[in-house]
Short mmCIF file of C-alpha atoms and ligand atoms in Angstrom, two decimals:
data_model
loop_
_atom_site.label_atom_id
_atom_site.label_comp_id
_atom_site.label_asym_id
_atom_site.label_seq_id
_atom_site.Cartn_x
_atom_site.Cartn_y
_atom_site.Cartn_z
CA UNK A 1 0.00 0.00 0.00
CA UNK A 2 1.46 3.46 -0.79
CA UNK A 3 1.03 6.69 1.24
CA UNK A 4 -1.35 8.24 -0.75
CA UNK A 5 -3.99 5.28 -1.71
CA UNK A 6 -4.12 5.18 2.13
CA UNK A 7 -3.91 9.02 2.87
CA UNK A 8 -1.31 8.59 5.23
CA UNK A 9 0.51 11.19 7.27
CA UNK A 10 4.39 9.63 7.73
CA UNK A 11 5.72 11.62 10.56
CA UNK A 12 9.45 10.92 12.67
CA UNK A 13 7.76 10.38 16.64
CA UNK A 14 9.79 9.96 19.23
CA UNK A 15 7.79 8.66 23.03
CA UNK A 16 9.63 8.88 26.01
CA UNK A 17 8.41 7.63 29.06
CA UNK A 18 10.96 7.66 32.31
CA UNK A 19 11.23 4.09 33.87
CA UNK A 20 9.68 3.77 37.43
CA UNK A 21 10.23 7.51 37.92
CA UNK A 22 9.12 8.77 41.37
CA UNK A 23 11.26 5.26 42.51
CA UNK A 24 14.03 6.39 39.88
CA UNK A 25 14.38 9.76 41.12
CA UNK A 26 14.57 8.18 45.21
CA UNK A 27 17.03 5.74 44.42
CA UNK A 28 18.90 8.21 42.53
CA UNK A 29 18.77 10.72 45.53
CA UNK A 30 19.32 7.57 48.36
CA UNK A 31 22.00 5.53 47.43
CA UNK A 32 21.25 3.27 50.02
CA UNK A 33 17.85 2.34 47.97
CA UNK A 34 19.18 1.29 44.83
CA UNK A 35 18.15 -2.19 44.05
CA UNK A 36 15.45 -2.41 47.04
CA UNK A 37 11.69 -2.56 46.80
CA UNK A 38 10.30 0.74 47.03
CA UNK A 39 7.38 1.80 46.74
CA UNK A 40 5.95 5.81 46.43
CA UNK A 41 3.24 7.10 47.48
CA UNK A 42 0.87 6.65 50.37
CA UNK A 43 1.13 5.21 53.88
CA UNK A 44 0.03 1.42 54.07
CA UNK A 45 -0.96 2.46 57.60
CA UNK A 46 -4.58 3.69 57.93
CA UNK A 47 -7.47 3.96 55.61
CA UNK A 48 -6.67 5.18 51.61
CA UNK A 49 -3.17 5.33 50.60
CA UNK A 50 -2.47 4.15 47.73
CA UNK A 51 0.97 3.45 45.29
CA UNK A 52 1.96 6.12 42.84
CA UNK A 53 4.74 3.91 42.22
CA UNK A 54 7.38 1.45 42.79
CA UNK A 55 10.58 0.40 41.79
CA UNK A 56 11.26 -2.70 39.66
CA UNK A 57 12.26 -4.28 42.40
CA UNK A 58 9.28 -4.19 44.20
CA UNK A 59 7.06 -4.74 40.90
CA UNK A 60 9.13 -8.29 41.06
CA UNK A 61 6.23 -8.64 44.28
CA UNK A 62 3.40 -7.78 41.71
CA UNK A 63 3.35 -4.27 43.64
CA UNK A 64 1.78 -2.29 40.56
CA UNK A 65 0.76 1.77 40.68
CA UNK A 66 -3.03 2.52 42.03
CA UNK A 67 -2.99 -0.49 44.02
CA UNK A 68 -3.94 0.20 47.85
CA UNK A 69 -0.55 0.83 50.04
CA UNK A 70 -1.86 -2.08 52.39
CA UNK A 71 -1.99 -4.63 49.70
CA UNK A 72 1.74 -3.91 48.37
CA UNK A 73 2.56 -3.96 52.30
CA UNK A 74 1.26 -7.40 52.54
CA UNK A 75 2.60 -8.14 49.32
CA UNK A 76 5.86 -7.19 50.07
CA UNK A 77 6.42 -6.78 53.76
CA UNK A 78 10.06 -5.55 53.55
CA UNK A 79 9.60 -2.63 50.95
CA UNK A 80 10.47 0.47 51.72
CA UNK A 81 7.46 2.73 51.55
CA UNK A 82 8.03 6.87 51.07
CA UNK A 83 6.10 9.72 50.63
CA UNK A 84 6.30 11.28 46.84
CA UNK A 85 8.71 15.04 46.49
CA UNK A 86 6.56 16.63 44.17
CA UNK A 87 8.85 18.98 43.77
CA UNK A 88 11.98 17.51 43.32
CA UNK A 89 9.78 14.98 40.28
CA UNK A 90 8.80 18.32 38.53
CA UNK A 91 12.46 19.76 38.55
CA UNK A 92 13.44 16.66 36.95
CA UNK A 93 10.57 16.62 34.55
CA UNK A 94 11.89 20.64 33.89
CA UNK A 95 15.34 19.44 32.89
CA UNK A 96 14.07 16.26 30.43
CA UNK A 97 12.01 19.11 28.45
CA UNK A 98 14.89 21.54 28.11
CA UNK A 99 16.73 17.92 26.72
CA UNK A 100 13.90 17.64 24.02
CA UNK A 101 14.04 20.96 23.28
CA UNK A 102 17.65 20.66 22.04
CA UNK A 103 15.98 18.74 19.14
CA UNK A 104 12.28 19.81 18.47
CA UNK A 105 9.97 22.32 19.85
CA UNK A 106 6.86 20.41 18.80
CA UNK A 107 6.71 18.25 22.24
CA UNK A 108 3.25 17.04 23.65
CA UNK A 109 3.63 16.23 27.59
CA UNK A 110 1.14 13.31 28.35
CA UNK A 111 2.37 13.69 32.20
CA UNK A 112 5.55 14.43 34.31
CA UNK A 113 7.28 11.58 32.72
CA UNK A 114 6.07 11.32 29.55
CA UNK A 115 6.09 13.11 25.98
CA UNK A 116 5.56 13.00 22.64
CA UNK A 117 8.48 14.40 20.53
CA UNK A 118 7.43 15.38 16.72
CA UNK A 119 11.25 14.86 15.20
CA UNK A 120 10.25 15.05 11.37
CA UNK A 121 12.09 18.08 11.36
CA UNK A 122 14.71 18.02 13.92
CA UNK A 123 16.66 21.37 15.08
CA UNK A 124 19.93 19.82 14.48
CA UNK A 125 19.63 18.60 10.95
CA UNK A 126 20.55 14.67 12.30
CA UNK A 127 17.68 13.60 10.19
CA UNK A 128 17.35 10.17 11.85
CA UNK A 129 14.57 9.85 14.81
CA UNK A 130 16.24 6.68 16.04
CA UNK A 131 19.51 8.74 16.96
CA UNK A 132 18.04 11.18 17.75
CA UNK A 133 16.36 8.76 20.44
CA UNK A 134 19.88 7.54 21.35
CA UNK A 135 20.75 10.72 21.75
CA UNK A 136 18.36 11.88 24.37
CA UNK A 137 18.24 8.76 26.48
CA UNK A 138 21.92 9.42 27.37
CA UNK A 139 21.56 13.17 27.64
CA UNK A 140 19.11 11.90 30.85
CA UNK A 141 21.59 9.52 31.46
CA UNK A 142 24.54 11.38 31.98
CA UNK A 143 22.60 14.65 33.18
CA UNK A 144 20.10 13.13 35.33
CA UNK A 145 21.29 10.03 36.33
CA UNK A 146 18.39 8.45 35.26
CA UNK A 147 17.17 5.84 32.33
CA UNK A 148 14.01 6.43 30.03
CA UNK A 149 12.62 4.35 27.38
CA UNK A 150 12.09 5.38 23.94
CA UNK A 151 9.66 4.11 21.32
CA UNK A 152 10.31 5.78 17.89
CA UNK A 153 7.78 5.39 15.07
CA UNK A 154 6.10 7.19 11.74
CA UNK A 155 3.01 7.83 14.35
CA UNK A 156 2.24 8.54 18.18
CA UNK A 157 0.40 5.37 18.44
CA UNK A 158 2.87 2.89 17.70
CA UNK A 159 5.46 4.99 19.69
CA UNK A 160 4.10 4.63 22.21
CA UNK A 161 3.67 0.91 22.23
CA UNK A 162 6.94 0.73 21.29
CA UNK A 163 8.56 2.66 24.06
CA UNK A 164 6.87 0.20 26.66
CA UNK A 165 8.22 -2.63 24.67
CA UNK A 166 11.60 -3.00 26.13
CA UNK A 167 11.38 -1.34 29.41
CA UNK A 168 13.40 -0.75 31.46
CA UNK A 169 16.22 1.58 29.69
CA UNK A 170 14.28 0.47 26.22
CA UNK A 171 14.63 1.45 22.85
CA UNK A 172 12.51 0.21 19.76
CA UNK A 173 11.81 1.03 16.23
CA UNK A 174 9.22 0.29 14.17
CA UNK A 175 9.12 1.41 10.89
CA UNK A 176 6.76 1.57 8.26
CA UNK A 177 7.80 -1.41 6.40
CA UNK A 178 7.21 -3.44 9.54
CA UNK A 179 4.00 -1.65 10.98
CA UNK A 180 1.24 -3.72 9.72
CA UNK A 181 3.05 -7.01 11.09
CA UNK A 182 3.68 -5.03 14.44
CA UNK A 183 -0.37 -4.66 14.58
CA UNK A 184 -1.33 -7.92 13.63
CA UNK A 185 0.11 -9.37 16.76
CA UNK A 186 -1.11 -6.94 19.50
CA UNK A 187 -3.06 -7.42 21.67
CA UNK A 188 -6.67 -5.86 21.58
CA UNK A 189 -6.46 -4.69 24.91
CA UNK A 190 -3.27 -2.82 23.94
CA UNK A 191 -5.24 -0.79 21.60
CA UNK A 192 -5.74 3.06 22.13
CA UNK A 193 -8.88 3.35 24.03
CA UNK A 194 -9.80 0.05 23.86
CA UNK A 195 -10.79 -0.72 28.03
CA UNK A 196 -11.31 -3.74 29.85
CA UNK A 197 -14.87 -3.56 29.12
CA UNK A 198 -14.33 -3.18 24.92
CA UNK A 199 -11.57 -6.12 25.48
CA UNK A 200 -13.73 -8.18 27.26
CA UNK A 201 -16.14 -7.84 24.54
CA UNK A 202 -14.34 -8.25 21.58
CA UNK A 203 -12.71 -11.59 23.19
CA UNK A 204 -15.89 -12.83 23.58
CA UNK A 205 -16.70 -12.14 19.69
CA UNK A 206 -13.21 -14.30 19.05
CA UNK A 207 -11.15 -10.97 18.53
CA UNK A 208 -7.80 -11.65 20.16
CA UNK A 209 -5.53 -10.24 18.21
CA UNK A 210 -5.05 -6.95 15.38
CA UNK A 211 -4.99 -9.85 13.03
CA UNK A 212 -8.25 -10.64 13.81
CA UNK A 213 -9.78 -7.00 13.73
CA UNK A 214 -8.31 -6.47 10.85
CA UNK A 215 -10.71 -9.42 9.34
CA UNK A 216 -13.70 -7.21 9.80
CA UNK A 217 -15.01 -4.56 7.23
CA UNK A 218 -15.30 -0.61 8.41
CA UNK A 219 -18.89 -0.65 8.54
CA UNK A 220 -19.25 -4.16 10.44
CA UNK A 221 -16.85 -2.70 13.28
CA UNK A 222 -18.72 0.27 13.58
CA UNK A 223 -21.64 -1.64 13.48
CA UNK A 224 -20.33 -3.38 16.79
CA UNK A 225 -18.37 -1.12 18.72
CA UNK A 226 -19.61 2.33 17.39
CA UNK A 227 -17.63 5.51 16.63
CA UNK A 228 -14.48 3.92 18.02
CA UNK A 229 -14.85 1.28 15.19
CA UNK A 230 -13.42 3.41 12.74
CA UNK A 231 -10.55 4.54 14.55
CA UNK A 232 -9.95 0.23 15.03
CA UNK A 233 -9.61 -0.05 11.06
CA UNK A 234 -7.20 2.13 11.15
CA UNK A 235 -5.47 1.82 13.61
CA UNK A 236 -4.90 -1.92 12.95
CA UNK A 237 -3.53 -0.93 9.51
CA UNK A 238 -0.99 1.26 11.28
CA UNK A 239 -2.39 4.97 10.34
CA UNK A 240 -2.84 7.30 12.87
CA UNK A 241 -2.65 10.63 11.73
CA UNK A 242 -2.78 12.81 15.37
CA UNK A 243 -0.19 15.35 15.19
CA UNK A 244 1.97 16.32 17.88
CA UNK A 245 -0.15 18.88 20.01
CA UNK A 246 2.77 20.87 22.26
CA UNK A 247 -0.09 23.21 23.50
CA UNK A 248 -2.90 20.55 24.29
CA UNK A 249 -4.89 21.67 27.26
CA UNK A 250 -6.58 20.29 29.65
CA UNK A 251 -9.70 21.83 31.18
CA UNK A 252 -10.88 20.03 33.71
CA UNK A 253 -9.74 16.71 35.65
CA UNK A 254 -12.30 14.46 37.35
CA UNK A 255 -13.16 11.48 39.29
CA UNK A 256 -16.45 9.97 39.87
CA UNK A 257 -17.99 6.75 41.50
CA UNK A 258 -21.70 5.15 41.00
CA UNK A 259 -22.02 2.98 43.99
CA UNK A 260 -23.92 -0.57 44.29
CA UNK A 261 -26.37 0.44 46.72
CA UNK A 262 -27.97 4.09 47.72
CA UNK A 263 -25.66 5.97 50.53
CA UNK A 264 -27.60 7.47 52.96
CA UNK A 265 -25.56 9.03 55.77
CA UNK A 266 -22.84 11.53 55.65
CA UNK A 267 -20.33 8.94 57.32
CA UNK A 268 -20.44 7.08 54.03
CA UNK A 269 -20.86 9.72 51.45
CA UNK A 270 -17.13 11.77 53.28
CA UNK A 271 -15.34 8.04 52.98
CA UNK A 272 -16.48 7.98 49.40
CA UNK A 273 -15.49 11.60 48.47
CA UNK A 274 -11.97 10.80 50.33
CA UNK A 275 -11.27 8.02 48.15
CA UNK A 276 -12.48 9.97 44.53
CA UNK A 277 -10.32 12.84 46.33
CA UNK A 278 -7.37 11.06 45.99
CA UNK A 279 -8.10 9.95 42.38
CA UNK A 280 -8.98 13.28 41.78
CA UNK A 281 -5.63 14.35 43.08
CA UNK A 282 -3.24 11.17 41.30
CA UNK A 283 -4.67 12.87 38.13
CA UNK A 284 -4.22 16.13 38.59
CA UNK A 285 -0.14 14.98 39.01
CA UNK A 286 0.01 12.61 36.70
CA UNK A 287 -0.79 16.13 34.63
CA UNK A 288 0.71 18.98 36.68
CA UNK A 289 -2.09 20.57 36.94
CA UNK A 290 -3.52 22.75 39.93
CA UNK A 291 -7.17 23.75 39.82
CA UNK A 292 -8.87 26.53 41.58
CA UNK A 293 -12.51 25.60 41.04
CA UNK A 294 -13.60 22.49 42.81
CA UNK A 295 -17.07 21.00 41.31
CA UNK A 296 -18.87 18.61 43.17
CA UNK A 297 -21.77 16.14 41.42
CA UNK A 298 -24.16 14.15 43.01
CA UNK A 299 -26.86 12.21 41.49
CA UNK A 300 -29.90 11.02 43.38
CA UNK A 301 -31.85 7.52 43.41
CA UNK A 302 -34.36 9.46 41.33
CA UNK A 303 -31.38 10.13 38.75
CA UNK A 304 -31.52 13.90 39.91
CA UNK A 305 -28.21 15.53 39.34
CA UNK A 306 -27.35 18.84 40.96
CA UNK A 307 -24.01 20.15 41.09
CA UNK A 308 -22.20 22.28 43.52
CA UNK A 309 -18.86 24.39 43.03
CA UNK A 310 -16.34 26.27 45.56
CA UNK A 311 -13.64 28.71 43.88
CA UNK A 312 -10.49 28.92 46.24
CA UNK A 313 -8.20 31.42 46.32
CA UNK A 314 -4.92 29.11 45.12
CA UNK A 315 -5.02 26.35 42.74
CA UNK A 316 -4.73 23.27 44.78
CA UNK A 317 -4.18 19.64 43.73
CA UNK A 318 -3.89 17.73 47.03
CA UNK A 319 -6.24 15.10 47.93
CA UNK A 320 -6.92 16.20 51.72
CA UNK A 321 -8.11 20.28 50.38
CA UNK A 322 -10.45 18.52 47.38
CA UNK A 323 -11.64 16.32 49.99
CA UNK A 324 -12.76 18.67 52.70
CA UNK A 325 -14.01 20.97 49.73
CA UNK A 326 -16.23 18.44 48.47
CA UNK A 327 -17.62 17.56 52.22
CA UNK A 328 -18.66 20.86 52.88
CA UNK A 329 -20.23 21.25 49.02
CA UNK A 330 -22.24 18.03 50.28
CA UNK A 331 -23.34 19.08 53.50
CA UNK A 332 -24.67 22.43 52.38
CA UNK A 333 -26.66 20.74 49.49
CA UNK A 334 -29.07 19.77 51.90
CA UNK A 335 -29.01 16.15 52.86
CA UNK A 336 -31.61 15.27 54.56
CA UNK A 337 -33.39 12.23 54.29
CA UNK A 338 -31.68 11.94 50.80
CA UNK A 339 -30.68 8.75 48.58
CA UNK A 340 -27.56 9.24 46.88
CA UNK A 341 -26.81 7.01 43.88
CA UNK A 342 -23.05 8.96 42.84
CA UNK A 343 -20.46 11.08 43.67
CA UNK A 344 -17.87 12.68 41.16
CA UNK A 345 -15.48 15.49 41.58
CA UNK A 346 -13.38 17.63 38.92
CA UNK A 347 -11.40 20.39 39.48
CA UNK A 348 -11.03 23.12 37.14
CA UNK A 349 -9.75 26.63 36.33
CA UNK A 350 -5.73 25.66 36.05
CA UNK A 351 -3.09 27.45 37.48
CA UNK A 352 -4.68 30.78 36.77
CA UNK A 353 -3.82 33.71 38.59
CA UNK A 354 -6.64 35.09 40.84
CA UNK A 355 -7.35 38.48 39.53
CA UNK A 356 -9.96 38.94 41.01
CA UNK A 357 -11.67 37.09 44.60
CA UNK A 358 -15.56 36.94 45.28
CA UNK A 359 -16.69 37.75 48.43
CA UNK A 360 -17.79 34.18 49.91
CA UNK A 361 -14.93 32.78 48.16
CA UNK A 362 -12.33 30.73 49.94
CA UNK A 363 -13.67 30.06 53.05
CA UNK A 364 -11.32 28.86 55.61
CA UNK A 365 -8.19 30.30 53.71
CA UNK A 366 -6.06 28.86 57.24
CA UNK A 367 -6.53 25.24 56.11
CA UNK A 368 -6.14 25.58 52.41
CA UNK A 369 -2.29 27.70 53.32
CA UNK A 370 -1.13 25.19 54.74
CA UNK A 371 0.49 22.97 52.04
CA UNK A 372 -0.05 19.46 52.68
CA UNK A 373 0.65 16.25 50.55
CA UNK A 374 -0.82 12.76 50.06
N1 LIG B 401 1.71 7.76 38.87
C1 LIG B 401 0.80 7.94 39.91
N2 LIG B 401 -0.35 7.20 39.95
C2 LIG B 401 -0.61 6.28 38.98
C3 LIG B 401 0.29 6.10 37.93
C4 LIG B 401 1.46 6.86 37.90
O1 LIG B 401 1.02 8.77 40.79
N3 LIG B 401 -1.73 5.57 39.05
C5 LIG B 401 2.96 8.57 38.86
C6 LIG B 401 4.11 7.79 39.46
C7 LIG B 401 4.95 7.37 38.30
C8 LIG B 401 4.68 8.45 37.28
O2 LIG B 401 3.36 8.90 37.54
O3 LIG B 401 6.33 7.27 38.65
C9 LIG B 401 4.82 7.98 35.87
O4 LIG B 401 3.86 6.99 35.57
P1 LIG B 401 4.19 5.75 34.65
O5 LIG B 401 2.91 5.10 34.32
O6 LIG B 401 5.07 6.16 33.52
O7 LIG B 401 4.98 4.73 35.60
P2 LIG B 401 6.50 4.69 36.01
O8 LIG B 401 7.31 5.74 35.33
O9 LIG B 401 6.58 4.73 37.50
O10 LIG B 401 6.95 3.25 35.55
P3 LIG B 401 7.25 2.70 34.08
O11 LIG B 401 8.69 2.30 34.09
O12 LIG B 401 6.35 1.53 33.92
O13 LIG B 401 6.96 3.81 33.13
MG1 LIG B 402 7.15 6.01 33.26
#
């Protein structure tokens, strides 16, 4: 098939995504850590904390990211459990951008550890995306002291796959000339946007594989999977013509929960808001974003949905603010003798300066100063 029958955008993408970075960066910064099971992110004591991360080392334990700090406790009782720097992760993530920027401007940041690089045209005339690659994995080598994989491609899709492929300290290529193969082989669950639900499904229709996908006409996948059916056909045939977006933006960030039976007291409806609080807030970092306006959605047994918001003086992003936002949003939306069926939370209006503050705004500015982390 040529480029044109197909209508095919060939581009030079570069994905880097830093191996086991909040772990990376606390090995890297404690000697004493390297090659030990650690594991970032919230205390396996007490109700809700939950693993950002952990080292490879620890992952050895099945410890995986999102998993409940008690369960990675039990599954590894000896790991070494620490609270995330913030900070420090978003310095490094600073310096890896001014890296990419020695070759291309046209970078797309998926999250602190992760980019897009658009390297058709590179600033330094090298011309191949695969050195280029090279050259920016040991740039964070010898800068940082720290390893990245690299998945290099003609779009983002496959570069992505690819950087995951040989993780950690990975490099792949996969050119044209070998796409098609590449796709035949995956995994449907490895497809873009393709959840555990859509997986489930298409197993359950015999469709294992790209090979198999590819078996089925345009119009038939649409006809069983919808809009997202015609992003499948091509996808499986390797074209996916999304450019490089280096000023995507993100409005808002949210978490939300529908809940098996109808919560009735306040008791249950704060527990629930303290664990889509913390969602809330892993999303919010995964993105480095800060929000000032914190929205809070309930929806009734009736279906009723009402929702309430709270502007705050600072953009926040931590989990225990969004949390005790939310609670008061909930208690003032009357809750008497009240069914509720869901809960979601977003927070929007990113890191924008406040120009401007309502009267009513912000109320109690003392516990919102006080900077406080997961
Ligand atoms: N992160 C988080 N909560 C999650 C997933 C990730 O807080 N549910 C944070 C911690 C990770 C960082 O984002 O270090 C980057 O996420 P990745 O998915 O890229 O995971 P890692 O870089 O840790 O490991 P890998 O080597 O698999 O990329
Ligand atoms: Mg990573």
């Amino acid at each position: 098939m040529t480029q044109q029958e197909h209508n095919i955008v060939y581009r030079k993408i570069i994905h880097i995504d830093m191996d086991a970075f909040y772990a990376s960066v606390e090995q890297r910064d404690n000697p004493e850590l390297k090659g030990k099971p650690i594991v970032v992110g919230g205390p396996p004591q007490g109700r809700g904390g939950v693993v950002a991360t952990a080292s490879y080392e620890a992952r050895k334990y099945g410890i995986r990211s999102a998993m409940p700090s008690k369960k990675a406790l039990e599954l590894c009782p000896h790991a070494i459990f620490l609270y995330p720097r913030f900070a420090v992760y978003k310095e490094v993530s600073q310096k890896i951008r001014e890296i990419f920027h020695r070759y291309t401007d046209l970078i797309e940041p998926l999250s602190l550890d992760e980019a897009y690089l658009d390297v058709t045209k590179d600033k330094q005339g090298i011309g191949s995306a695969l050195e280029i690659a090279k050259q920016i994995k040991q740039a964070i080598k010898d800068e940082l002291q720290l390893t990245a994989s690299a998945g290099v491609s003609v779009n983002k899709f496959v570069a992505k796959i690819a950087s995951d492929l040989n993780k950690p300290d990975g490099l792949a290529f996969i050119g044209p000339s070998s796409i098609e193969r590449f796709m035949e082989q995956l995994p449907v669950e490895k497809f873009f946007g393709v959840g555990k639900v859509t997986a489930d499904k298409m197993k359950r229709q015999g469709l294992f594989t790209g090979a198999d996908l590819k078996q089925l006409e345009e119009a038939e996948l649409t006809r069983r999977f919808g809009k997202s059916g015609a992003f499948y056909y091509q996808i499986v045939r390797g074209i996916d013509n999304r450019a490089v977006q280096p000023h995507r933006e993100t409005k808002s960030a949210g978490a939300e929960d529908t809940f098996p039976y109808d919560l009735t007291t306040q008791e249950e409806m704060d527990a629930e808001l303290d664990k889509i609080a913390l969602i809330v807030h892993e999303r919010l970092k995964k993105h480095q974003l800060k929000g000032r306006t914190i929205t809070l959605k309930i929806k009734y047994h009736d279906f009723r949905l009402i929702t309430r918001s709270q502007s705050l003086p600072h953009a926040v992003d931590d989990a225990e603010t969004i949390a005790a936002v939310s609670k008061e949003l909930l208690a003032g939306s009357g809750l008497e003798q009240v069914k509720v069926r869901l809960l979601g939370i977003t927070l929007s209006n990113f890191n924008e300066p406040v120009l401007k503050q309502k009267p009513g705004d912000a109320t109690q500015l003392s516990l919102f100063d006080q900077g406080t982390q997961l």
